[in-house]
Structures are given as structure tokens and as C-alpha cells.
Short mmCIF file of C-alpha atoms in Angstrom, two decimals:
data_model
loop_
_atom_site.label_atom_id
_atom_site.label_comp_id
_atom_site.label_asym_id
_atom_site.label_seq_id
_atom_site.Cartn_x
_atom_site.Cartn_y
_atom_site.Cartn_z
CA MET V 1 89.80 83.77 84.75
CA ALA V 2 92.26 86.94 82.22
CA SER V 3 94.40 89.35 84.57
CA MET V 4 94.17 92.60 85.22
CA MET V 5 97.33 93.54 82.76
CA GLU V 6 95.74 91.19 80.59
CA LEU V 7 91.96 92.60 80.09
CA ILE V 8 93.71 96.24 79.26
CA GLU V 9 95.95 95.22 77.15
CA GLU V 10 93.05 93.03 75.10
CA LEU V 11 90.63 96.11 75.49
CA TRP V 12 92.65 99.65 76.03
CA PHE V 13 93.14 100.37 72.44
CA LEU V 14 89.26 99.68 71.83
CA LYS V 15 87.20 103.26 70.11
CA ARG V 16 85.58 103.39 73.55
CA ASP V 17 83.74 106.40 72.63
CA LEU V 18 80.24 107.33 75.70
CA VAL V 19 77.73 105.31 72.94
CA SER V 20 80.01 103.24 70.82
CA ASP V 21 80.33 99.96 68.91
CA ASP V 22 83.67 99.59 71.46
CA TYR V 23 82.32 100.73 74.57
CA ASP V 24 79.66 97.54 74.18
CA ARG V 25 81.97 95.34 73.35
CA ALA V 26 84.54 96.46 75.82
CA LEU V 27 81.98 96.24 78.69
CA ALA V 28 80.10 92.32 76.94
CA ARG V 29 83.91 90.86 77.45
CA LEU V 30 84.49 92.12 81.19
CA GLY V 31 81.00 90.85 81.24
CA LYS V 32 82.78 86.99 80.91
CA GLU V 33 85.22 87.89 83.73
CA VAL V 34 82.35 88.38 86.61
CA PRO V 35 78.30 88.37 86.40
CA MET V 36 76.58 91.39 85.03
CA THR V 37 74.14 93.06 85.16
CA VAL V 38 74.03 95.67 81.50
CA HIS V 39 71.84 98.82 82.03
CA SER V 40 70.61 100.36 78.23
CA VAL V 41 69.80 104.30 78.10
CA PRO V 42 67.96 105.56 74.33
CA SER V 43 69.81 108.78 73.13
CA GLY V 44 67.30 111.22 73.17
CA ALA V 45 66.04 110.56 76.68
CA LYS V 46 66.53 112.80 79.34
CA ILE V 47 68.35 111.87 82.05
CA TRP V 48 67.20 114.50 84.91
CA THR V 49 68.27 117.88 83.37
CA TRP V 50 70.82 115.85 80.09
CA THR V 51 70.02 114.22 77.24
CA VAL V 52 71.60 111.26 76.28
CA PRO V 53 73.72 111.35 72.84
CA ASP V 54 72.97 109.96 69.54
CA LYS V 55 75.52 106.89 69.30
CA TRP V 56 78.67 107.60 67.03
CA THR V 57 81.50 106.35 64.80
CA CYS V 58 83.69 107.02 62.83
CA ARG V 59 84.10 105.38 59.19
CA GLU V 60 87.27 106.76 58.13
CA ALA V 61 89.21 110.07 58.83
CA TRP V 62 93.10 112.23 57.25
CA LEU V 63 94.83 114.56 56.76
CA GLU V 64 96.52 115.80 53.65
CA THR V 65 98.33 117.61 51.47
CA LEU V 66 96.82 117.68 47.71
CA ASP V 67 99.50 115.51 46.27
CA GLY V 68 98.10 112.80 47.97
CA GLN V 69 101.10 112.87 51.41
CA ARG V 70 98.58 111.73 54.27
CA LEU V 71 99.78 113.36 57.78
CA ILE V 72 97.05 112.49 60.19
CA ASP V 73 94.67 109.39 59.38
CA TYR V 74 92.16 108.47 62.65
CA ALA V 75 93.47 103.94 61.48
CA ASP V 76 96.56 105.41 63.12
CA HIS V 77 95.52 105.74 66.32
CA PRO V 78 91.62 106.70 67.52
CA LEU V 79 92.23 110.66 69.55
CA HIS V 80 93.65 111.09 65.94
CA LEU V 81 89.85 112.58 65.72
CA VAL V 82 87.92 115.23 68.09
CA SER V 83 85.32 112.22 69.63
CA TYR V 84 81.62 113.54 68.23
CA SER V 85 83.60 115.47 65.84
CA GLN V 86 81.12 116.05 63.17
CA PRO V 87 80.95 114.82 59.30
CA PHE V 88 84.03 117.17 56.84
CA ASP V 89 85.17 116.73 53.30
CA GLY V 90 87.25 118.64 51.31
CA GLU V 91 90.16 121.03 50.80
CA ILE V 92 90.34 124.38 53.23
CA SER V 93 93.15 126.91 53.84
CA ARG V 94 95.82 126.06 56.20
CA THR V 95 94.62 129.80 57.66
CA ASP V 96 90.76 127.64 58.40
CA LEU V 97 92.31 124.67 59.08
CA LEU V 98 94.13 125.78 62.30
CA PRO V 99 91.63 126.29 64.68
CA HIS V 100 90.11 122.83 63.76
CA LEU V 101 93.36 121.27 64.31
CA HIS V 102 94.28 120.76 68.43
CA GLY V 103 97.96 119.95 69.88
CA HIS V 104 98.93 119.01 73.53
CA PRO V 105 99.64 121.43 76.00
CA HIS V 106 101.87 119.95 78.30
CA LEU V 107 102.52 116.83 75.30
CA PRO V 108 104.49 118.40 72.40
CA GLU V 109 105.09 115.03 71.20
CA ALA V 110 101.78 113.49 71.92
CA ILE V 111 98.47 113.36 70.43
CA PRO V 112 95.86 115.18 72.44
CA PHE V 113 92.25 113.32 73.51
CA VAL V 114 89.41 116.01 72.84
CA PHE V 115 85.92 115.40 72.72
CA LYS V 116 82.99 117.81 71.37
CA TYR V 117 79.82 115.10 72.54
CA TYR V 118 77.17 118.42 72.48
CA GLN V 119 79.34 121.00 70.22
CA ALA V 120 78.18 121.21 66.65
CA ASP V 121 81.82 121.00 65.28
CA TRP V 122 84.27 119.60 63.74
CA GLY V 123 88.48 118.94 64.42
CA LEU V 124 91.70 116.29 63.84
CA CYS V 125 94.03 116.26 66.29
CA ALA V 126 97.84 115.82 66.53
CA PRO V 127 101.21 116.20 67.76
CA GLN V 128 101.69 119.92 68.14
CA ALA V 129 105.06 119.77 66.34
CA LEU V 130 103.60 117.73 62.90
CA ILE V 131 100.57 120.93 63.30
CA ASP V 132 103.57 123.39 63.46
CA SER V 133 104.97 121.62 60.53
CA LEU V 134 101.79 122.60 58.49
CA ASP V 135 103.29 125.38 55.80
CA GLN V 136 100.86 124.40 52.24
CA ALA V 137 98.65 127.00 51.39
CA ARG V 138 95.77 124.31 51.20
CA TYR V 139 94.98 120.93 52.38
CA ARG V 140 92.58 118.15 52.01
CA VAL V 141 90.38 117.07 54.62
CA LYS V 142 87.99 114.26 55.32
CA ILE V 143 86.15 113.26 58.18
CA ASP V 144 82.91 110.37 57.57
CA THR V 145 81.41 110.59 60.76
CA VAL V 146 78.25 109.40 61.01
CA PHE V 147 75.64 110.17 64.68
CA GLU V 148 72.37 107.39 64.81
CA SER V 149 70.25 106.13 67.81
CA GLY V 150 72.07 104.47 69.92
CA GLU V 151 72.01 103.30 73.75
CA LEU V 152 73.93 104.42 76.02
CA LYS V 153 75.09 100.86 78.51
CA VAL V 154 75.77 101.25 82.30
CA GLY V 155 77.18 97.49 83.96
CA GLU V 156 76.93 96.66 86.04
CA VAL V 157 78.25 93.87 88.98
CA PHE V 158 76.15 93.00 92.75
CA VAL V 159 77.31 91.57 95.46
CA GLN V 160 74.27 90.35 98.16
CA GLY V 161 75.00 91.04 101.43
CA GLU V 162 73.45 90.07 104.34
CA ILE V 163 71.76 93.61 104.14
CA ASP V 164 70.44 95.49 100.93
CA ASP V 165 71.61 99.23 102.19
CA CYS V 166 74.87 99.12 99.66
CA PHE V 167 78.54 100.63 99.54
CA VAL V 168 78.93 101.10 95.34
CA LEU V 169 82.01 101.24 93.22
CA ALA V 170 82.04 103.20 90.11
CA ALA V 171 84.71 103.35 87.42
CA HIS V 172 84.27 105.10 83.90
CA LEU V 173 84.76 102.84 80.71
CA ASP V 174 84.96 105.46 78.28
CA HIS V 175 87.92 107.44 76.53
CA PRO V 176 89.40 105.75 73.48
CA ALA V 177 92.94 103.79 73.30
CA MET V 178 94.11 105.55 76.70
CA VAL V 179 94.72 103.11 80.07
CA ASN V 180 95.21 104.41 83.43
CA ASP V 181 92.04 107.28 82.80
CA ASP V 182 89.78 105.04 83.19
CA LEU V 183 90.53 100.97 81.98
CA SER V 184 93.13 100.86 85.24
CA GLY V 185 89.84 101.44 87.97
CA VAL V 186 87.95 99.70 85.73
CA VAL V 187 90.01 96.32 86.18
CA VAL V 188 90.99 97.39 89.47
CA GLY V 189 86.98 97.40 90.55
CA LEU V 190 86.26 94.49 88.21
CA GLU V 191 88.55 91.67 90.35
CA VAL V 192 87.63 93.03 94.04
CA MET V 193 84.16 92.66 92.90
CA ARG V 194 86.01 89.19 91.39
CA GLN V 195 86.76 88.49 95.33
CA LEU V 196 84.33 89.84 96.57
CA LEU V 197 81.21 87.21 95.13
CA ALA V 198 84.27 84.38 96.06
CA GLY V 199 83.51 85.28 99.68
CA PRO V 200 82.61 84.95 102.58
CA GLN V 201 79.16 87.51 101.88
CA PRO V 202 79.90 90.50 103.77
CA HIS V 203 77.24 92.66 105.82
CA TYR V 204 76.41 95.71 103.67
CA SER V 205 75.59 94.88 100.11
CA TYR V 206 77.93 95.75 97.05
CA ARG V 207 77.39 97.30 93.80
CA PHE V 208 80.21 98.18 90.96
CA LEU V 209 79.38 100.58 88.44
CA ILE V 210 80.99 100.34 84.68
CA LEU V 211 79.78 103.49 82.53
CA PRO V 212 80.40 106.17 80.63
CA GLU V 213 81.86 109.35 81.87
CA THR V 214 79.13 111.69 83.93
CA GLN V 215 75.95 111.06 81.34
CA GLY V 216 76.64 106.90 82.57
CA SER V 217 76.51 108.13 85.93
CA ILE V 218 73.78 110.14 85.74
CA ALA V 219 72.25 108.10 83.74
CA TYR V 220 71.92 105.60 86.27
CA LEU V 221 70.95 107.38 89.62
CA SER V 222 68.26 108.91 86.52
CA GLN V 223 66.71 105.82 85.91
CA HIS V 224 66.68 103.85 89.83
CA GLU V 225 66.39 106.80 92.37
CA ASP V 226 64.41 104.01 93.54
CA LEU V 227 67.98 103.17 95.50
CA ILE V 228 69.44 106.26 96.75
CA PRO V 229 68.03 106.47 99.46
CA SER V 230 69.86 102.52 100.21
CA MET V 231 73.24 103.81 98.90
CA ARG V 232 75.63 104.00 102.36
CA GLY V 233 78.30 105.27 101.09
CA GLY V 234 80.44 104.57 96.94
CA LEU V 235 84.04 104.96 96.30
CA PHE V 236 84.92 106.25 92.55
CA LEU V 237 87.77 104.06 91.73
CA GLU V 238 90.29 105.63 88.56
CA MET V 239 94.31 106.18 88.03
CA LEU V 240 95.02 103.17 89.53
CA GLY V 241 97.75 102.03 88.16
CA THR V 242 101.11 104.39 87.57
CA ASP V 243 103.41 104.60 89.96
CA ALA V 244 101.88 107.46 91.97
CA PRO V 245 100.80 107.14 95.21
CA HIS V 246 97.10 107.10 96.19
CA ALA V 247 94.69 109.75 97.09
CA LEU V 248 92.07 110.07 98.62
CA GLN V 249 89.21 113.04 98.26
CA LEU V 250 86.65 112.57 100.32
CA SER V 251 82.60 112.83 99.91
CA TYR V 252 80.63 116.25 99.82
CA GLN V 253 79.13 114.87 103.42
CA GLU V 254 82.80 114.63 105.70
CA THR V 255 81.35 113.98 108.28
CA SER V 256 79.83 110.25 107.11
CA ALA V 257 80.26 106.89 108.19
CA ALA V 258 81.62 106.30 104.79
CA ASP V 259 83.96 109.42 104.84
CA GLY V 260 85.49 108.81 107.98
CA ALA V 261 85.83 104.58 107.70
CA LEU V 262 87.57 104.68 104.59
CA ALA V 263 89.93 107.94 105.40
CA LEU V 264 90.65 105.76 108.26
CA ALA V 265 91.11 102.59 107.01
CA LEU V 266 93.71 104.57 103.54
CA LEU V 267 95.39 106.35 106.70
CA GLU V 268 96.48 102.94 108.90
CA ARG V 269 97.55 101.79 105.28
CA GLU V 270 99.37 104.26 103.98
CA PRO V 271 100.35 106.89 106.97
CA ASP V 272 101.87 109.51 104.08
CA VAL V 273 99.01 109.32 101.74
CA HIS V 274 97.35 112.61 101.49
CA ILE V 275 93.63 113.08 101.77
CA GLY V 276 90.94 116.11 100.47
CA PRO V 277 87.47 117.87 100.54
CA LEU V 278 85.72 117.43 97.95
CA ARG V 279 86.86 118.76 94.24
CA THR V 280 90.46 119.15 95.29
CA ILE V 281 92.31 116.19 94.08
CA ILE V 282 89.91 114.87 90.73
CA ASP V 283 86.70 115.77 89.41
CA ASN V 284 85.05 112.38 88.37
CA ASP V 285 81.75 110.95 88.38
CA GLU V 286 81.81 110.89 91.95
CA ARG V 287 79.87 114.51 91.61
CA GLN V 288 76.93 112.96 90.13
CA PHE V 289 76.37 110.94 93.11
CA ASN V 290 77.43 113.53 95.71
CA ALA V 291 75.10 116.38 93.74
CA PRO V 292 71.86 118.09 95.12
CA GLY V 293 68.61 115.98 94.88
CA VAL V 294 71.48 112.19 95.27
CA ARG V 295 74.08 113.45 97.96
CA VAL V 296 75.37 109.89 98.30
CA PRO V 297 79.23 110.30 99.95
CA MET V 298 81.41 109.13 97.02
CA LEU V 299 84.92 109.69 97.92
CA SER V 300 87.46 109.18 95.32
CA LEU V 301 90.71 107.13 95.22
CA SER V 302 93.51 107.59 92.22
CA ARG V 303 96.92 107.72 92.00
CA VAL V 304 97.99 111.58 91.18
CA VAL V 305 101.08 113.89 91.70
CA ASP V 306 101.19 116.49 93.55
CA ALA V 307 97.65 116.03 94.55
CA HIS V 308 97.66 118.73 97.55
CA THR V 309 98.35 121.30 94.56
CA GLU V 310 95.24 122.27 92.24
CA GLU V 311 97.46 121.02 88.86
CA SER V 312 95.86 118.03 90.04
CA ARG V 313 92.49 118.21 89.22
CA PHE V 314 93.37 119.33 85.61
CA ARG V 315 96.79 117.38 85.12
CA PRO V 316 96.70 114.16 88.05
CA TYR V 317 99.51 112.60 85.68
CA PRO V 318 101.77 113.56 83.04
CA GLU V 319 100.32 111.22 80.52
CA TYR V 320 96.79 112.26 81.17
CA HIS V 321 94.13 112.97 78.21
CA SER V 322 97.14 112.00 75.81
CA SER V 323 98.63 108.76 72.99
CA LEU V 324 100.49 108.36 76.42
CA ASP V 325 98.63 106.84 78.62
CA SER V 326 99.76 103.61 77.07
CA PRO V 327 100.14 100.22 78.29
CA ALA V 328 103.81 101.25 79.08
CA ILE V 329 102.99 103.66 82.05
CA VAL V 330 100.85 101.24 83.95
CA SER V 331 101.30 97.82 86.28
CA GLN V 332 99.90 94.54 87.52
CA ALA V 333 102.07 95.46 90.46
CA ARG V 334 100.45 99.13 91.15
CA LEU V 335 96.87 98.01 89.70
CA ALA V 336 97.18 94.66 92.27
CA ASP V 337 98.28 97.01 95.09
CA SER V 338 95.12 99.05 94.75
CA CYS V 339 93.30 96.04 94.39
CA ASP V 340 94.65 94.85 98.33
CA THR V 341 93.79 99.47 99.06
CA VAL V 342 90.59 98.87 98.30
CA LEU V 343 89.17 95.91 99.46
CA ALA V 344 91.06 96.74 102.87
CA LEU V 345 88.56 99.59 102.78
CA LEU V 346 85.74 97.78 101.96
CA ARG V 347 86.34 95.56 104.95
CA ALA V 348 86.98 98.69 107.48
CA PHE V 349 82.87 99.27 106.05
CA ASP V 350 81.35 96.40 105.59
CA GLN V 351 82.03 96.71 109.53
CA THR V 352 80.76 100.29 110.10
CA ARG V 353 78.19 100.38 112.95
CA TYR V 354 76.93 102.98 115.43
CA LEU V 355 77.85 102.48 118.86
CA VAL V 356 74.45 101.95 120.63
CA ASN V 357 75.34 101.27 125.00
CA HIS V 358 73.34 99.09 127.17
CA TYR V 359 74.75 100.39 130.10
CA LYS V 360 73.91 103.74 132.12
CA GLY V 361 76.55 105.68 133.78
CA GLU V 362 80.12 104.70 133.74
CA VAL V 363 81.12 101.12 133.34
CA PHE V 364 81.65 99.17 136.12
CA ALA V 365 84.94 97.80 134.75
CA SER V 366 86.77 95.11 136.61
CA GLY V 367 82.96 93.52 137.34
CA PHE V 368 83.33 92.85 133.57
CA GLY V 369 86.32 91.42 133.27
CA LEU V 370 87.84 95.38 131.77
CA TRP V 371 89.24 97.36 133.75
CA VAL V 372 93.19 98.81 133.29
CA ASP V 373 95.09 99.61 135.21
CA TYR V 374 96.28 103.52 135.26
CA ARG V 375 99.64 102.27 137.54
CA GLN V 376 101.29 99.92 135.14
CA ASP V 377 99.25 101.65 131.87
CA PRO V 378 98.19 104.84 133.00
CA GLU V 379 97.78 105.86 128.41
CA GLY V 380 95.39 102.98 128.39
CA HIS V 381 93.41 103.31 131.41
CA ARG V 382 92.99 107.34 130.15
CA ARG V 383 91.73 105.96 126.36
CA HIS V 384 89.66 103.08 127.65
CA PHE V 385 87.13 105.15 129.33
CA ARG V 386 87.77 108.31 127.09
CA ILE V 387 86.53 105.20 124.36
CA MET V 388 83.93 104.29 126.50
CA ASP V 389 82.48 106.91 127.25
CA ARG V 390 81.67 108.50 123.56
CA ILE V 391 79.52 104.41 122.93
CA ASP V 392 76.26 106.59 122.76
CA GLY V 393 74.67 105.20 118.98
CA THR V 394 75.73 107.97 117.17
CA ARG V 395 79.30 107.34 116.80
CA THR V 396 81.04 104.44 114.90
CA ALA V 397 84.41 103.40 116.22
CA ALA V 398 85.37 104.96 112.70
CA ASP V 399 84.45 107.65 114.62
CA ILE V 400 85.88 107.38 118.05
CA ALA V 401 88.72 106.61 116.78
CA PHE V 402 88.68 110.15 114.86
CA GLU V 403 87.97 111.76 117.78
CA LEU V 404 91.04 110.14 119.91
CA ASP V 405 93.48 110.14 117.24
CA CYS V 406 94.55 106.95 117.97
CA SER V 407 93.80 103.65 115.45
CA LEU V 408 90.86 102.23 114.82
CA ALA V 409 92.79 98.47 116.14
CA GLU V 410 92.91 100.88 119.72
CA VAL V 411 88.61 101.46 118.98
CA ASN V 412 87.92 97.36 118.68
CA ALA V 413 90.66 96.74 121.44
CA VAL V 414 87.81 98.19 124.22
CA VAL V 415 84.72 97.65 122.31
CA ASP V 416 85.23 94.36 121.14
CA PRO V 417 85.10 92.86 124.75
CA MET V 418 82.27 95.42 125.60
CA ILE V 419 80.10 93.83 122.63
CA GLU V 420 81.25 90.40 123.38
CA LYS V 421 79.40 91.39 127.27
CA GLY V 422 76.50 92.28 125.64
CA LEU V 423 77.03 96.21 127.47
CA VAL V 424 76.97 97.57 123.74
CA THR V 425 75.18 95.88 120.57
CA LEU V 426 75.73 97.16 116.62
CA SER V 427 73.82 99.27 114.30
CA ASP V 428 73.39 99.64 110.71
CA GLN V 429 71.66 102.56 111.84
CA PRO V 430 72.03 105.37 115.14
CA GLN V 431 70.39 104.62 117.59
CA PRO V 432 71.04 108.20 120.24
CA THR V 433 70.94 107.00 123.74
CA ASP V 434 70.48 109.98 125.32
CA PRO V 435 67.35 111.41 126.75
CA HIS V 436 67.57 115.18 125.62
CA ARG V 437 67.63 113.46 122.22
#
């Protein structure tokens, strides 16, 4: 059984393009670690408003001077070629060449990641310093790429809970020769599922989807519309291997039970964590789950530099979308910490039930051994009754904790004895007991 870092070292340099042989190889390798179902959708298939692209393969790609000096070579690094580049073979003037060369806007020494899945264009990528040094009138370019029918693949790891309603984890496996975006999320999610599979059985079921970014989520959801009503929440895992602090991005439905449980659990674990609304910290496949017609409340957990700024969405860490996103910038310790964090959030979600009162009026606290003496503990006395006042079948423990600005442990300290005495039961769905509703 490989460690998270061992999997990264093994898989990171593969040419994991959207629909490609190396993506399939990486997914098959991960499938040896845990039981996995692979869902395939053929090229050309309509997935809602999108179309699955062809499989793309590059045999060779390079830039040379006319006297044969090789300046850029795909064989040296997969990022040297624009992903899904069209083929090209011939001499070209420097003037016509430059629009097809891409450097990194922030890292002049790095090769950028550029993709053109739905644009019929060709291009090469290189450090900006190399591009700036090109001073000859003409060059030779060879790009031998093939487009052919293939299959977009999504890996699914499933843990059966006591009920079929589920929580969805997701991470994307594409992006050639990069680690933190998002092979780090893949290996963290895989380790989380490995621990869930080891037991005990959770209340909710859990699905982990390993997919190509954007199109993978749309493909899965469009092929499994029957499952969407049972998806009670989700968490996209991304960029979890660096020293940056965790950040939690909420779902479109910020008042959902999933949002409340995960945010509260993370605040208790990391009091200074940044929590922000959808599309303010990062943009990834959580968008597809939150989108119209789907509306699964999927949050996103990442490690982001300056998560409170607009810049985080486009440059969440310095090495983003570049050849510097290598195993050197992530660590087993950070991955393990993120894994523990995700497990803590899932434990909080797994306890998410609506608190249903089986009493009317104010509870005779001392008659049930629930009295908190206001003379000895005035704050505890007040909190005790404020919690009991809110148990009406419409709130979870996390909802009450948010309303009262107290911890989940403080709410559970009141609720658990009431459950033991039959005053409160738990429900997977809201059960309002207000006779006016």
C-alpha cells in the first residue's frame, strides 16, 4: 500500500491530459490502492451543454533553429506543448512564431501550463527568458499530435453507509507533470476513503470521484442524474500539499447542513482559518455541483496563499500552473494534516441530523436531571435553555452552534442527555414541530 507521497512520485510526471493514455494509466494505478469503479463516456457524447473531446496524443513536439539546435522539446517536459495543440510541421518566421509561444506571466524561469481543449490552435511553452532570446529570422517547428476517438474516464470509490444518502468528495487527476494542482487532492481523497473503508460504517454513504477537471464532473453528473437528489453535500479537494494554510470555500447554499457542519468543524480545528463564499477563493469543479439544475452544496478545501484576496482565484500559490509545481513543493506531513482535517470534517457531517423535539413547552429540566444551577453557572444555565429553545425539528446541532456562537461540543453536551432520555430524536430530514408550519 503506497503512501501519498509515493503515489505522487510515481504518477506526477505522466502526461495526464484530459482524455489521454497517461490519464488512464494514472487512474488504473490508483485503482490498485482501493476498490474503484471506472465510468467511461465516449468522445463526442453530449454531456448536458458540453461535448466530450477526442483523445489527444503527442508523438513529438519541438522547436529548432534552422541549423538543428533544439531549443524546446516535449520529450524533456510535457508542459512544453500546449495541451490539445493541433499539429504543425514546417519553417516559420520569428514574427509568425511568437504568437504561438507561451511564457509564464509571473515566473520567467518556469514553463507554463496552457491548454486549448476546444480551440483549433497550436502552441509551445517555454521559460520567458528563452522566448525573449529568440533572435533569428526563421525557425523550424514540428508538432506531431493525433486526435482520435477515446473515452473520458471518472474513477469512483464508494463507502456504503447506514443510509444511501451520500456526501461527495472530488479531485481532478488531469494536468500533466504537476503535483499540487491537483494530484495532491487526489491522494488525500484516496487516503480518506481508505480510512473510511476500514470502518466503522458511517451513517451516510461517501463517494470519491477522481476526474478530469470540469468535463469530468459534468460527465459524471449527466450520466447519474438519478443520484443527484441523494447527494446531501460535498467537498472538492485541491492544492493540499504545500505550507499555505487551509481555506474553506462555502457552497452556493451557504445555509445548508453541509456548510454549517464543515465550517464549524474547521473553525474548531483551525480558529484562524479563512472561510469565504463560492467563487471567492478558488474556481474548480465545485462549480458544477453547485450549478443550476444540480444544486448539490459542495464546498472546497484548499491550501491557498492570501485566500482573502481576489488574486487567490487566479494564483492560489506561487508555482501554480507551471513546471515548478513539482514534488519539491509538497510534503507528506502537509498531505497527512490535510487528510486528518478532511476526516474531521466528514465526522462532523456524519453527525449532521435534525434535532426533533418530543416535548412541548419548556422542559422540566430538574425532573429529567438536566438542571444547570444559574447561581453556580449562570452562563451555562442561559446557554442550556437557549439551546433547548431551538430544538424544533428544523435545525441541526451545527445550526444551533452557529446561531449561538458556541461550540458543537457545547451543543452536544445539552443535546446528548436529552436524546438518552427520549426528549429528542435525530432525523435525516427536517421535521418541523411548530403547529403553524
